[in-house]
Amino acid sequence: EVQLLESGGAVAQLGGSLRLSCEASGFIFENYAMAWVRQAPGKGLEWVSILSGSGLSDYYTDSVRGRFTISRDNSKNMLYLQMNSLRGEDTAVYYCAKDTTGGAPNYYFDSWGQGTLVTVSS
Amino acid sequence: DIQMTQSPSSLSASVGDRVTITCRASESVSVWVAWYQQAPGRVPKLLIFDASTLESGVPQRFSGSGSGTEFTLTITSLQPDDFGTYYCQQYQDYASFGPGTQVEMK
């Protein structure tokens, strides 16, 4: 059974930094691209970033490019999101999500974690 | 960027009803559309990908159709577990989601 467990969500200061983690189990982690998708309180879903299975190719939505960095450690089955220069609009539940392929991502997601809440406060 | 819209934004239905949700893309996305269900307080669940392919384990009362810019999710006989919010998503160009359609109990 695929399991994804996020951690690291917290209250952060405007302009501050936070690092999210996602521990994966139940599948061959390095064989799949992994993504972060967020959901602001009471709002819809927004794709944030995705990383290929090898970790060599990363992609970002425009609003976070240059501020967020996605990475992974395949030896530990871990996915990360380093979030810098945080803004109020980054406040959301951040989900770790498994893509359906490992090379070039398919960009749709067949397993989701429970999410971790990031609140950016002034 | 490809924008996705959904209609209606919400609907009320009863158990056993047939429900149809429409999703439109701002430009052609071929068949690269997925549908997700998010029950209240739960995480999104993949229902359909490639516009019409049912994800493994998803009941056959769910179906998807469409291509280009217009897509439809149909639930043939609504069940109690089906209430929640449904999102379409394109993956022709990175990923973007529709705003959601909330399915409520009448």
Coordinates of N, CA and C in Angstrom, one line a residue:
Chain A
E1 N 0.9 -1.2 0.0 CA 0.0 0.0 0.0 C 0.9 1.2 0.0
V2 N 0.6 2.1 -0.9 CA 1.3 3.4 -1.0 C 1.0 4.3 0.2
Q3 N 2.0 4.8 0.9 CA 1.8 5.7 2.0 C 2.7 6.9 1.8
L4 N 2.2 8.1 2.0 CA 2.9 9.3 1.9 C 2.7 10.1 3.1
L5 N 3.7 10.5 3.9 CA 3.5 11.2 5.1 C 4.3 12.5 5.1
E6 N 3.6 13.6 5.1 CA 4.2 14.9 5.1 C 4.5 15.4 6.5
S7 N 5.5 16.2 6.6 CA 5.8 16.9 7.9 C 6.5 18.2 7.6
G8 N 6.6 19.0 8.6 CA 7.3 20.3 8.5 C 6.5 21.5 8.4
G9 N 5.2 21.3 8.3 CA 4.3 22.5 8.2 C 4.3 23.2 9.6
A10 N 4.2 24.6 9.5 CA 4.3 25.4 10.7 C 3.8 26.8 10.4
V11 N 3.8 27.6 11.4 CA 3.6 29.0 11.2 C 4.9 29.7 10.9
A12 N 5.0 30.4 9.8 CA 6.3 31.0 9.4 C 6.1 32.5 9.2
Q13 N 7.1 33.2 9.4 CA 7.0 34.7 9.2 C 7.0 35.1 7.7
L14 N 6.4 36.2 7.4 CA 6.4 36.7 6.1 C 7.9 36.9 5.7
G15 N 8.3 36.4 4.6 CA 9.7 36.5 4.1 C 10.6 35.4 4.7
G16 N 10.0 34.6 5.5 CA 10.8 33.5 6.1 C 10.9 32.3 5.3
S17 N 11.5 31.2 5.9 CA 11.7 29.9 5.2 C 11.1 28.8 6.0
L18 N 10.9 27.7 5.2 CA 10.3 26.5 5.8 C 10.7 25.3 4.9
R19 N 11.0 24.2 5.5 CA 11.3 23.0 4.7 C 10.3 21.9 5.0
L20 N 9.6 21.5 4.0 CA 8.6 20.4 4.1 C 9.3 19.1 3.7
S21 N 8.8 18.0 4.3 CA 9.3 16.6 4.0 C 8.2 15.7 3.8
C22 N 8.4 14.7 3.0 CA 7.4 13.7 2.7 C 8.1 12.3 2.7
E23 N 7.7 11.4 3.6 CA 8.3 10.1 3.6 C 7.4 9.1 2.9
A24 N 8.0 8.4 1.9 CA 7.2 7.5 1.1 C 7.5 6.1 1.4
S25 N 6.4 5.2 1.2 CA 6.6 3.8 1.4 C 5.6 3.1 0.6
G26 N 5.8 1.8 0.4 CA 4.9 1.0 -0.3 C 5.0 0.9 -1.8
F27 N 6.1 1.6 -2.4 CA 6.4 1.5 -3.8 C 7.8 1.8 -4.0
I28 N 8.3 1.5 -5.2 CA 9.7 1.8 -5.5 C 9.9 3.3 -5.8
F29 N 10.3 4.0 -4.8 CA 10.3 5.5 -4.8 C 11.0 6.0 -6.0
E30 N 12.2 5.5 -6.3 CA 13.0 6.1 -7.4 C 12.4 6.0 -8.8
N31 N 11.4 5.1 -8.9 CA 10.8 4.8 -10.2 C 9.6 5.8 -10.5
Y32 N 9.4 6.8 -9.6 CA 8.2 7.7 -9.8 C 8.6 9.1 -9.6
A33 N 8.1 10.0 -10.5 CA 8.2 11.4 -10.2 C 7.3 11.7 -9.0
M34 N 7.6 12.8 -8.3 CA 6.9 13.2 -7.1 C 6.6 14.7 -7.2
A35 N 5.4 15.1 -6.6 CA 5.0 16.5 -6.7 C 4.5 17.0 -5.4
W36 N 4.5 18.3 -5.4 CA 3.8 19.0 -4.3 C 2.6 19.8 -4.9
V37 N 1.5 19.6 -4.2 CA 0.2 20.3 -4.6 C -0.3 21.0 -3.4
R38 N -0.8 22.2 -3.5 CA -1.3 22.9 -2.3 C -2.7 23.3 -2.4
Q39 N -3.3 23.5 -1.3 CA -4.7 23.9 -1.2 C -4.9 25.0 -0.1
A40 N -5.1 26.2 -0.5 CA -5.3 27.3 0.4 C -6.6 27.0 1.2
P41 N -6.8 27.5 2.4 CA -8.0 27.2 3.2 C -9.3 27.5 2.5
G42 N -10.1 26.5 2.3 CA -11.4 26.7 1.7 C -11.3 26.9 0.2
K43 N -10.2 26.6 -0.4 CA -10.0 26.9 -1.9 C -9.7 25.6 -2.6
G44 N -9.4 25.7 -3.9 CA -9.1 24.6 -4.7 C -7.7 24.1 -4.7
L45 N -7.3 23.2 -5.6 CA -6.0 22.6 -5.7 C -5.1 23.4 -6.6
E46 N -3.8 23.5 -6.3 CA -2.9 24.2 -7.1 C -1.6 23.4 -7.1
W47 N -1.2 23.0 -8.3 CA 0.1 22.3 -8.5 C 1.2 23.3 -8.2
V48 N 2.2 22.8 -7.4 CA 3.3 23.7 -7.0 C 4.6 23.3 -7.8
S49 N 5.0 22.0 -7.7 CA 6.3 21.6 -8.2 C 6.3 20.1 -8.4
I50 N 7.2 19.7 -9.3 CA 7.3 18.2 -9.6 C 8.8 17.9 -9.8
L51 N 9.2 16.7 -9.5 CA 10.6 16.3 -9.7 C 10.6 14.9 -10.2
S52 N 11.4 14.7 -11.2 CA 11.5 13.3 -11.8 C 12.0 12.3 -10.9
G53 N 11.9 11.0 -11.2 CA 12.3 10.0 -10.3 C 13.8 10.0 -10.0
S54 N 14.6 10.4 -11.0 CA 16.0 10.5 -10.9 C 16.5 11.7 -10.1
G55 N 15.5 12.7 -10.0 CA 15.9 13.9 -9.3 C 16.6 14.9 -10.2
L56 N 16.7 14.6 -11.5 CA 17.5 15.5 -12.4 C 16.6 16.6 -13.0
S57 N 15.3 16.4 -13.1 CA 14.5 17.4 -13.8 C 13.4 17.9 -12.8
D58 N 13.4 19.2 -12.6 CA 12.4 19.8 -11.7 C 11.6 20.9 -12.5
Y59 N 10.4 21.1 -12.0 CA 9.5 22.1 -12.7 C 8.7 22.7 -11.6
Y60 N 8.4 24.0 -11.8 CA 7.7 24.8 -10.8 C 6.6 25.6 -11.5
T61 N 5.5 25.9 -10.7 CA 4.5 26.9 -11.1 C 5.2 28.3 -11.0
D62 N 4.7 29.2 -11.8 CA 5.3 30.5 -11.9 C 5.4 31.2 -10.6
S63 N 4.4 31.1 -9.8 CA 4.3 31.9 -8.5 C 5.4 31.5 -7.5
V64 N 6.0 30.3 -7.7 CA 7.0 29.8 -6.7 C 8.4 29.7 -7.3
R65 N 8.5 29.8 -8.6 CA 9.8 29.6 -9.2 C 10.8 30.6 -8.7
G66 N 11.9 30.2 -8.3 CA 13.0 31.1 -7.7 C 12.9 31.2 -6.2
R67 N 11.8 30.8 -5.6 CA 11.6 30.9 -4.2 C 11.6 29.5 -3.5
F68 N 11.0 28.5 -4.2 CA 10.9 27.1 -3.7 C 11.8 26.2 -4.5
T69 N 12.3 25.2 -3.8 CA 13.2 24.2 -4.4 C 12.7 22.8 -4.0
I70 N 12.4 22.0 -5.0 CA 12.0 20.6 -4.7 C 13.3 19.7 -4.8
S71 N 13.4 18.7 -3.9 CA 14.5 17.8 -4.0 C 14.0 16.4 -3.4
R72 N 14.9 15.4 -3.6 CA 14.5 14.1 -3.1 C 15.8 13.4 -2.7
D73 N 15.7 12.4 -1.8 CA 16.7 11.5 -1.5 C 16.2 10.1 -1.7
N74 N 16.6 9.5 -2.8 CA 16.0 8.2 -3.1 C 16.5 7.1 -2.2
S75 N 17.7 7.3 -1.5 CA 18.2 6.3 -0.6 C 17.4 6.3 0.7
K76 N 16.6 7.4 0.9 CA 15.8 7.4 2.2 C 14.3 7.5 1.8
N77 N 13.9 7.4 0.6 CA 12.5 7.5 0.2 C 11.9 8.8 0.7
M78 N 12.6 9.9 0.5 CA 12.1 11.2 1.0 C 12.1 12.2 -0.1
L79 N 11.0 13.0 0.0 CA 10.8 14.2 -0.9 C 10.8 15.4 0.0
Y80 N 11.4 16.5 -0.6 CA 11.4 17.7 0.2 C 10.9 18.9 -0.6
L81 N 10.5 20.0 0.1 CA 10.2 21.3 -0.5 C 10.8 22.4 0.4
Q82 N 11.9 23.0 -0.1 CA 12.4 24.1 0.6 C 11.7 25.4 0.1
M83 N 11.1 26.1 1.0 CA 10.3 27.3 0.7 C 11.0 28.5 1.3
N84 N 11.4 29.4 0.5 CA 12.0 30.7 0.9 C 11.2 31.9 0.5
S85 N 11.5 33.0 1.1 CA 10.8 34.3 0.8 C 9.3 34.1 0.8
L86 N 8.8 33.5 1.9 CA 7.4 33.1 2.0 C 6.5 34.3 2.0
R87 N 5.3 34.2 1.3 CA 4.3 35.2 1.1 C 3.0 34.7 1.8
G88 N 2.1 35.7 2.0 CA 0.8 35.3 2.6 C 0.1 34.3 1.7
E89 N 0.2 34.5 0.4 CA -0.5 33.6 -0.5 C 0.1 32.2 -0.6
D90 N 1.1 31.9 0.2 CA 1.7 30.6 0.3 C 1.0 29.8 1.4
T91 N 0.2 30.5 2.2 CA -0.6 29.8 3.2 C -1.5 28.7 2.6
A92 N -1.3 27.5 3.0 CA -2.1 26.4 2.4 C -1.7 25.0 3.1
V93 N -2.5 24.1 2.8 CA -2.1 22.7 3.1 C -1.3 22.2 1.9
Y94 N -0.2 21.6 2.2 CA 0.7 21.1 1.1 C 0.7 19.6 1.1
Y95 N 0.3 19.1 0.0 CA 0.2 17.6 -0.2 C 1.4 17.2 -1.0
C96 N 1.9 16.1 -0.6 CA 2.9 15.3 -1.4 C 2.1 14.3 -2.3
A97 N 2.4 14.2 -3.5 CA 1.6 13.4 -4.4 C 2.5 12.6 -5.4
K98 N 2.1 11.4 -5.6 CA 2.9 10.5 -6.5 C 2.4 10.6 -7.9
D99 N 3.3 10.8 -8.8 CA 3.0 10.8 -10.3 C 2.8 9.4 -10.7
T100 N 2.4 9.2 -11.9 CA 2.1 7.8 -12.4 C 3.3 7.2 -13.2
T101 N 4.3 8.0 -13.3 CA 5.5 7.5 -14.1 C 6.8 8.1 -13.5
G102 N 7.9 7.6 -14.0 CA 9.1 8.0 -13.3 C 10.0 8.9 -14.1
G103 N 10.0 8.8 -15.4 CA 10.9 9.7 -16.3 C 10.3 11.0 -16.4
A104 N 10.0 11.4 -17.6 CA 9.2 12.7 -17.8 C 7.9 12.6 -17.1
P105 N 7.6 13.5 -16.2 CA 6.3 13.3 -15.4 C 5.1 13.3 -16.3
N106 N 4.1 12.6 -15.8 CA 2.8 12.7 -16.5 C 1.9 13.8 -16.0
Y107 N 2.3 14.3 -14.8 CA 1.6 15.4 -14.2 C 0.2 15.1 -13.7
Y108 N -0.2 13.9 -13.5 CA -1.4 13.6 -12.7 C -1.0 12.6 -11.7
F109 N -1.8 12.5 -10.6 CA -1.3 11.9 -9.4 C -2.3 10.9 -8.8
D110 N -1.7 9.7 -8.6 CA -2.6 8.6 -8.1 C -2.5 8.3 -6.7
S111 N -1.7 9.0 -5.9 CA -1.6 8.8 -4.5 C -1.3 10.1 -3.8
W112 N -1.9 10.4 -2.7 CA -1.7 11.7 -2.0 C -1.5 11.5 -0.5
G113 N -0.6 12.3 0.1 CA -0.5 12.3 1.5 C -1.6 13.0 2.2
Q114 N -1.6 13.0 3.5 CA -2.6 13.7 4.3 C -2.4 15.2 4.3
G115 N -1.3 15.7 4.0 CA -1.0 17.1 3.9 C -0.4 17.7 5.2
T116 N 0.2 18.8 5.0 CA 0.8 19.5 6.2 C 0.5 21.0 6.0
L117 N 0.1 21.7 7.0 CA -0.4 23.0 6.9 C 0.8 24.0 7.1
V118 N 0.9 24.9 6.2 CA 1.8 26.0 6.2 C 1.0 27.3 6.4
T119 N 1.3 28.1 7.4 CA 0.6 29.4 7.6 C 1.7 30.4 7.6
V120 N 1.6 31.4 6.8 CA 2.5 32.5 6.7 C 1.9 33.7 7.3
S121 N 2.5 34.2 8.4 CA 2.0 35.3 9.2 C 2.9 36.5 9.2
S122 N 2.4 37.7 9.3 CA 3.2 38.9 9.5 C 3.3 39.2 11.0
Chain B
D1 N -0.6 30.0 -19.9 CA -1.1 29.0 -19.0 C -2.5 28.6 -19.4
I2 N -2.8 27.3 -19.2 CA -4.1 26.8 -19.6 C -5.0 26.9 -18.3
Q3 N -6.1 27.6 -18.6 CA -7.1 27.7 -17.5 C -8.2 26.7 -17.6
M4 N -8.6 26.2 -16.5 CA -9.7 25.2 -16.5 C -10.9 25.8 -15.7
T5 N -12.1 25.7 -16.3 CA -13.3 26.1 -15.6 C -14.2 24.9 -15.5
Q6 N -15.1 25.0 -14.5 CA -16.1 23.9 -14.2 C -17.4 24.5 -14.0
S7 N -18.4 23.7 -14.5 CA -19.8 24.1 -14.2 C -20.6 22.8 -13.9
P8 N -21.6 22.9 -13.0 CA -21.8 24.1 -12.1 C -20.7 24.2 -11.0
S9 N -20.7 25.3 -10.3 CA -19.8 25.4 -9.2 C -20.3 24.5 -8.0
S10 N -21.6 24.3 -7.9 CA -22.2 23.4 -6.9 C -23.5 22.9 -7.4
L11 N -23.9 21.8 -6.8 CA -25.2 21.2 -7.2 C -25.7 20.4 -6.0
S12 N -27.0 20.3 -5.9 CA -27.6 19.4 -4.9 C -28.3 18.2 -5.6
A13 N -28.0 17.1 -5.0 CA -28.6 15.8 -5.6 C -28.9 14.8 -4.6
S14 N -29.7 13.9 -5.0 CA -30.1 12.8 -4.0 C -29.4 11.5 -4.4
V15 N -29.4 10.6 -3.5 CA -28.8 9.3 -3.7 C -29.7 8.6 -4.9
G16 N -28.9 8.1 -5.8 CA -29.6 7.5 -7.0 C -29.7 8.4 -8.2
D17 N -29.4 9.7 -8.0 CA -29.5 10.6 -9.1 C -28.3 10.4 -10.1
R18 N -28.5 10.8 -11.3 CA -27.5 10.9 -12.3 C -26.9 12.4 -12.2
V19 N -25.6 12.5 -12.1 CA -24.9 13.8 -12.0 C -23.9 13.9 -13.1
T20 N -23.9 15.1 -13.7 CA -23.0 15.5 -14.8 C -22.3 16.8 -14.4
I21 N -21.0 16.8 -14.5 CA -20.1 17.9 -14.3 C -19.3 18.2 -15.6
T22 N -19.3 19.5 -16.0 CA -18.6 19.9 -17.2 C -17.3 20.6 -16.8
C23 N -16.3 20.4 -17.6 CA -15.0 21.0 -17.4 C -14.6 21.6 -18.8
R24 N -14.1 22.8 -18.8 CA -13.7 23.4 -20.1 C -12.2 23.9 -19.9
A25 N -11.4 23.7 -21.0 CA -10.1 24.2 -21.0 C -10.0 25.4 -21.9
S26 N -9.1 26.3 -21.5 CA -8.9 27.6 -22.3 C -8.3 27.4 -23.7
E27 N -7.7 26.2 -23.9 CA -7.2 25.8 -25.2 C -7.2 24.3 -25.2
S28 N -6.9 23.7 -26.4 CA -7.0 22.3 -26.5 C -6.0 21.6 -25.6
V29 N -6.5 20.6 -24.9 CA -5.6 19.7 -24.1 C -5.7 18.3 -24.5
S30 N -6.1 18.1 -25.8 CA -6.3 16.7 -26.3 C -7.2 15.9 -25.3
V31 N -6.6 14.8 -24.8 CA -7.4 14.0 -23.8 C -6.7 14.0 -22.5
W32 N -5.8 14.9 -22.3 CA -5.0 15.0 -21.1 C -5.7 15.6 -19.9
V33 N -6.7 15.0 -19.5 CA -7.5 15.5 -18.4 C -7.8 14.4 -17.4
A34 N -7.6 14.7 -16.1 CA -7.9 13.8 -15.0 C -9.0 14.4 -14.1
W35 N -9.7 13.5 -13.4 CA -10.8 14.0 -12.5 C -10.4 13.4 -11.1
Y36 N -10.7 14.2 -10.1 CA -10.4 13.8 -8.7 C -11.7 14.1 -7.9
Q37 N -11.9 13.3 -6.9 CA -12.9 13.5 -5.9 C -12.2 13.8 -4.6
Q38 N -12.7 14.9 -3.9 CA -12.3 15.2 -2.5 C -13.5 15.2 -1.6
A39 N -13.6 14.1 -0.8 CA -14.7 14.1 0.2 C -14.3 15.1 1.3
P40 N -15.3 15.5 2.0 CA -15.1 16.5 3.1 C -14.1 16.0 4.1
G41 N -13.0 16.8 4.3 CA -12.0 16.5 5.3 C -11.0 15.4 4.8
R42 N -11.1 15.0 3.5 CA -10.2 14.0 3.0 C -9.3 14.5 1.9
V43 N -8.4 13.6 1.5 CA -7.5 14.1 0.5 C -8.0 13.7 -0.9
P44 N -7.6 14.4 -1.9 CA -8.1 14.1 -3.3 C -7.8 12.6 -3.7
K45 N -8.7 12.1 -4.5 CA -8.6 10.7 -5.0 C -8.8 10.8 -6.5
L46 N -7.8 10.1 -7.2 CA -7.9 10.1 -8.6 C -9.0 9.2 -9.1
L47 N -9.9 9.7 -9.9 CA -11.0 8.9 -10.4 C -10.7 8.4 -11.9
I48 N -10.4 9.4 -12.7 CA -10.3 9.2 -14.2 C -9.0 9.9 -14.7
F49 N -8.4 9.3 -15.6 CA -7.3 9.9 -16.3 C -7.4 9.7 -17.8
D50 N -6.6 10.5 -18.6 CA -6.8 10.4 -20.0 C -8.2 10.6 -20.5
A51 N -8.9 11.5 -19.8 CA -10.3 11.9 -20.1 C -11.3 10.8 -19.8
S52 N -11.0 9.6 -20.0 CA -12.1 8.6 -20.0 C -11.6 7.2 -19.3
T53 N -10.4 7.1 -18.9 CA -9.9 5.8 -18.3 C -10.1 5.8 -16.8
L54 N -10.8 4.8 -16.4 CA -11.2 4.7 -15.0 C -9.9 4.2 -14.2
E55 N -9.6 4.9 -13.1 CA -8.5 4.4 -12.3 C -8.9 3.1 -11.6
S56 N -7.9 2.3 -11.4 CA -8.2 1.0 -10.8 C -8.9 1.1 -9.4
G57 N -9.9 0.3 -9.2 CA -10.7 0.4 -8.0 C -11.8 1.4 -7.9
V58 N -11.9 2.2 -8.9 CA -13.0 3.2 -8.9 C -14.3 2.6 -9.5
P59 N -15.4 2.8 -8.8 CA -16.6 2.2 -9.2 C -17.0 2.6 -10.7
Q60 N -17.7 1.7 -11.4 CA -18.0 1.9 -12.8 C -19.2 2.9 -12.9
R61 N -19.8 3.3 -11.9 CA -20.8 4.4 -12.0 C -20.1 5.7 -12.4
F62 N -18.8 5.8 -12.2 CA -18.1 7.0 -12.7 C -17.6 6.8 -14.1
S63 N -17.8 7.8 -14.9 CA -17.3 7.8 -16.3 C -16.9 9.2 -16.7
G64 N -16.0 9.3 -17.7 CA -15.5 10.5 -18.2 C -15.5 10.5 -19.7
S65 N -15.7 11.7 -20.3 CA -15.7 11.8 -21.7 C -15.2 13.1 -22.2
G66 N -14.9 13.3 -23.5 CA -14.5 14.6 -24.0 C -13.1 14.5 -24.6
S67 N -12.8 15.6 -25.3 CA -11.5 15.8 -25.9 C -11.4 17.3 -26.3
G68 N -10.2 17.7 -26.5 CA -10.0 19.1 -27.0 C -10.2 20.1 -25.8
T69 N -11.3 20.8 -25.8 CA -11.6 21.8 -24.7 C -12.7 21.5 -23.8
E70 N -13.5 20.5 -24.1 CA -14.7 20.2 -23.3 C -14.8 18.7 -22.8
F71 N -15.0 18.6 -21.5 CA -14.9 17.3 -20.8 C -16.1 17.2 -19.9
T72 N -16.5 15.9 -19.6 CA -17.6 15.7 -18.7 C -17.3 14.5 -17.8
L73 N -17.7 14.7 -16.5 CA -17.7 13.6 -15.6 C -19.1 13.3 -15.3
T74 N -19.4 12.0 -15.3 CA -20.8 11.5 -15.1 C -20.8 10.5 -14.0
I75 N -21.7 10.7 -13.0 CA -21.9 9.6 -12.0 C -23.3 9.1 -12.3
T76 N -23.5 7.9 -12.6 CA -24.8 7.4 -13.1 C -25.8 7.2 -12.0
S77 N -25.4 6.8 -10.8 CA -26.3 6.7 -9.7 C -25.6 7.1 -8.4
L78 N -25.8 8.3 -8.0 CA -25.1 8.9 -6.9 C -25.2 8.0 -5.6
Q79 N -24.1 7.8 -5.0 CA -24.1 7.0 -3.7 C -23.7 7.9 -2.6
P80 N -24.0 7.5 -1.3 CA -23.6 8.4 -0.2 C -22.2 8.7 -0.1
D81 N -21.3 7.8 -0.5 CA -19.8 8.2 -0.5 C -19.4 9.2 -1.6
D82 N -20.3 9.5 -2.5 CA -19.9 10.3 -3.6 C -20.0 11.8 -3.3
F83 N -20.6 12.2 -2.2 CA -20.7 13.6 -1.9 C -19.3 14.2 -1.6
G84 N -19.1 15.4 -2.1 CA -17.8 16.1 -1.9 C -17.6 17.0 -3.1
T85 N -16.3 17.3 -3.3 CA -15.9 18.3 -4.4 C -15.2 17.5 -5.4
Y86 N -15.5 17.8 -6.7 CA -14.8 17.2 -7.8 C -14.0 18.2 -8.6
Y87 N -12.8 17.8 -8.9 CA -11.9 18.7 -9.6 C -11.5 18.1 -10.9
C88 N -11.5 18.8 -12.0 CA -10.8 18.4 -13.2 C -9.4 19.0 -13.2
Q89 N -8.5 18.4 -14.0 CA -7.1 18.8 -14.1 C -6.6 18.5 -15.5
Q90 N -5.9 19.5 -16.1 CA -5.3 19.2 -17.3 C -3.8 19.0 -17.1
Y91 N -3.2 18.1 -18.0 CA -1.8 17.9 -17.9 C -1.2 17.9 -19.3
Q92 N -1.8 18.7 -20.2 CA -1.2 18.9 -21.5 C 0.0 19.8 -21.3
D93 N -0.1 20.8 -20.4 CA 1.0 21.8 -20.2 C 1.2 21.9 -18.7
Y94 N 2.2 21.2 -18.1 CA 2.3 21.1 -16.7 C 1.0 20.7 -16.1
A95 N 0.5 21.3 -15.1 CA -0.7 20.9 -14.4 C -1.5 22.1 -14.0
S96 N -2.8 22.1 -14.2 CA -3.7 23.1 -13.6 C -5.0 22.5 -13.4
F97 N -5.6 22.9 -12.3 CA -6.9 22.3 -11.8 C -8.1 23.3 -12.1
G98 N -9.2 22.7 -12.2 CA -10.4 23.6 -12.2 C -10.8 24.0 -10.8
P99 N -11.7 24.9 -10.7 CA -12.0 25.5 -9.3 C -12.8 24.5 -8.5
G100 N -13.3 23.4 -9.1 CA -14.1 22.5 -8.3 C -15.6 22.6 -8.4
T101 N -16.3 21.5 -8.3 CA -17.7 21.4 -8.2 C -18.1 20.7 -7.0
Q102 N -18.9 21.4 -6.1 CA -19.3 20.8 -4.9 C -20.6 20.0 -5.1
V103 N -20.6 18.8 -4.7 CA -21.8 17.9 -4.9 C -22.4 17.7 -3.4
E104 N -23.5 18.3 -3.2 CA -24.1 18.3 -1.9 C -25.4 17.5 -1.9
M105 N -25.8 17.0 -0.7 CA -27.0 16.2 -0.6 C -28.2 17.1 -0.6
K106 N -29.2 16.7 -1.4 CA -30.4 17.5 -1.5 C -31.3 17.2 -0.2

